[in-house]
C-alpha positions as a LaTeX table, in Angstrom:
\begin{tabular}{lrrr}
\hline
Residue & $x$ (\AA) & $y$ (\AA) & $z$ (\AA) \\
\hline
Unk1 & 107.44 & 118.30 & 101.83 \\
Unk2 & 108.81 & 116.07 & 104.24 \\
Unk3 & 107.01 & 115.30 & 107.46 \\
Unk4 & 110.28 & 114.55 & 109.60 \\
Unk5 & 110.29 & 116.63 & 112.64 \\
Unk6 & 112.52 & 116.33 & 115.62 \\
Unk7 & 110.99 & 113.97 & 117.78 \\
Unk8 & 113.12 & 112.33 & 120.77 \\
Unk9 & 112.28 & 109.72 & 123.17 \\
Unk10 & 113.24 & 110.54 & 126.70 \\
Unk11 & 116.57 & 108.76 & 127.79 \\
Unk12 & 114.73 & 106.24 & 130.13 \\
Unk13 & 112.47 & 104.83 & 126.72 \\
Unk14 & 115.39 & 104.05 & 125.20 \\
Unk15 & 116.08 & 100.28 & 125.29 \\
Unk16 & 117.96 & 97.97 & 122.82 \\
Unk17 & 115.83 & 98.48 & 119.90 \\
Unk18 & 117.08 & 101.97 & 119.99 \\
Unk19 & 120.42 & 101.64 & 119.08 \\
Unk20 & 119.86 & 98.78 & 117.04 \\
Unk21 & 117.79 & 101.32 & 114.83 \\
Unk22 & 119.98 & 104.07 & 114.91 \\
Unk23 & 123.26 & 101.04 & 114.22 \\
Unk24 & 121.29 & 99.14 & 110.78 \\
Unk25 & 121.73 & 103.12 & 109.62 \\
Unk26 & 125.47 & 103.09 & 110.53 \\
Unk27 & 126.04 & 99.59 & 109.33 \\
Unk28 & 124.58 & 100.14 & 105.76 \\
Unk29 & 127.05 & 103.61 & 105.72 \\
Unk30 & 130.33 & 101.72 & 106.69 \\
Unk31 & 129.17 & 99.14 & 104.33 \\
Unk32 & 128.55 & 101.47 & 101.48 \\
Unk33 & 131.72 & 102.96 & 102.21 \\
Unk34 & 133.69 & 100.04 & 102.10 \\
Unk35 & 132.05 & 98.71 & 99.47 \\
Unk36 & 130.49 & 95.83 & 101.36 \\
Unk37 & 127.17 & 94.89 & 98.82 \\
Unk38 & 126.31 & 91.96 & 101.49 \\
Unk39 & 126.40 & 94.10 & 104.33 \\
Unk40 & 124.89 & 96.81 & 102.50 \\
Unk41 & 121.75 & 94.47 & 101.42 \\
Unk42 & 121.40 & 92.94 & 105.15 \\
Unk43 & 121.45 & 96.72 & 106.35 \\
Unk44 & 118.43 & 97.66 & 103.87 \\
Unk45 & 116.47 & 94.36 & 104.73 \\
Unk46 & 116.78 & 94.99 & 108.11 \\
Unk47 & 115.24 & 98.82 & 107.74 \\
Unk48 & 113.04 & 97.72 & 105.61 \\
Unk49 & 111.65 & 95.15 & 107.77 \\
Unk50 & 111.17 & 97.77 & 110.64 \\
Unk51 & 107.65 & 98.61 & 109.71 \\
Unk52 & 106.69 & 95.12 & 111.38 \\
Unk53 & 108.71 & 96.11 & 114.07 \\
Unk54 & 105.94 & 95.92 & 117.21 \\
Unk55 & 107.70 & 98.61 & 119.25 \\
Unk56 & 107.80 & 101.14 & 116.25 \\
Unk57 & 103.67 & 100.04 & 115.97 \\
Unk58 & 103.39 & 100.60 & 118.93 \\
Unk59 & 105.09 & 104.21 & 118.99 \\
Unk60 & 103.04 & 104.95 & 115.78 \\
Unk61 & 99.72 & 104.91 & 117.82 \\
Unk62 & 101.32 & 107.65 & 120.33 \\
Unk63 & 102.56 & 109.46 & 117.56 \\
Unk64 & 105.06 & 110.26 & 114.56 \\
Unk65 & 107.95 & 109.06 & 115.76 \\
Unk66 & 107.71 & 106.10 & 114.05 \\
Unk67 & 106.96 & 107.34 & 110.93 \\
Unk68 & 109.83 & 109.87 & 110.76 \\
Unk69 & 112.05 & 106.51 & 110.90 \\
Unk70 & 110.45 & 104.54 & 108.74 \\
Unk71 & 110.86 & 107.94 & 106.10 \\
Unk72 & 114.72 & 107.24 & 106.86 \\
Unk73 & 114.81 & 103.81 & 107.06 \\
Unk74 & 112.78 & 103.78 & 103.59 \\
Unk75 & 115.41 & 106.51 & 102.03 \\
Unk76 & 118.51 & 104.11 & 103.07 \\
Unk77 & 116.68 & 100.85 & 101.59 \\
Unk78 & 116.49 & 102.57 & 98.30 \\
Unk79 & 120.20 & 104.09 & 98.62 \\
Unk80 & 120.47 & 107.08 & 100.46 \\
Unk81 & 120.30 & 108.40 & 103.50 \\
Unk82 & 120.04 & 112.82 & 105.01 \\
Unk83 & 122.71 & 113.85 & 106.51 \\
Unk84 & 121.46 & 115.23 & 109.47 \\
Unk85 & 120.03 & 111.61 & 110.28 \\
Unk86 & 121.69 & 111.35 & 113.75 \\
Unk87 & 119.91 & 114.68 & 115.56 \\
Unk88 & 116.73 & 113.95 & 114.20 \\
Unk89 & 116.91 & 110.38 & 115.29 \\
Unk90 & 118.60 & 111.27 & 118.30 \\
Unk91 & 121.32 & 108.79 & 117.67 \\
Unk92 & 124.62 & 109.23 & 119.54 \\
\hline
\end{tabular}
């Protein structure tokens, strides 16, 4: 079973690396849909290279947050992605 839960970051935590997170998901979606491999592969390198990411390390020692998007970003790397992605990511 999965271990995503709803877990959201408080509006003043959120800096750039937020939507950058939430916009690699987007990105490989449009990309996908337009048939864009390039895009598509810079999208899943990008996710895939969040678990160096120092500020998601850094959230993983306060919590799960980090690894409920790193169960995402993994899913999207290998070619899908939830719907329901943008509530439990709190993406707008």
């Amino acid at each position: 079973m999965s271990r995503i839960r709803r877990t959201r970051l408080t509006s003043s935590r959120r800096p750039s690396w937020w939507r950058r997170r939430c916009g690699w998901i987007a990105e490989w979606q449009r990309a996908r849909a337009s048939g864009d491999g390039a895009a598509a592969r810079r999208a899943e390198d990008a996710l895939r290279s969040s678990h160096g990411w120092r500020v998601l390390r850094d959230l993983d020692r306060a919590g799960d947050w980090s690894e409920v998007f790193w169960e995402y970003a993994d899913e999207v790397a290998a070619g899908t992605v939830r719907a329901g992605y943008v509530p439990a990511l709190g993406c707008r």
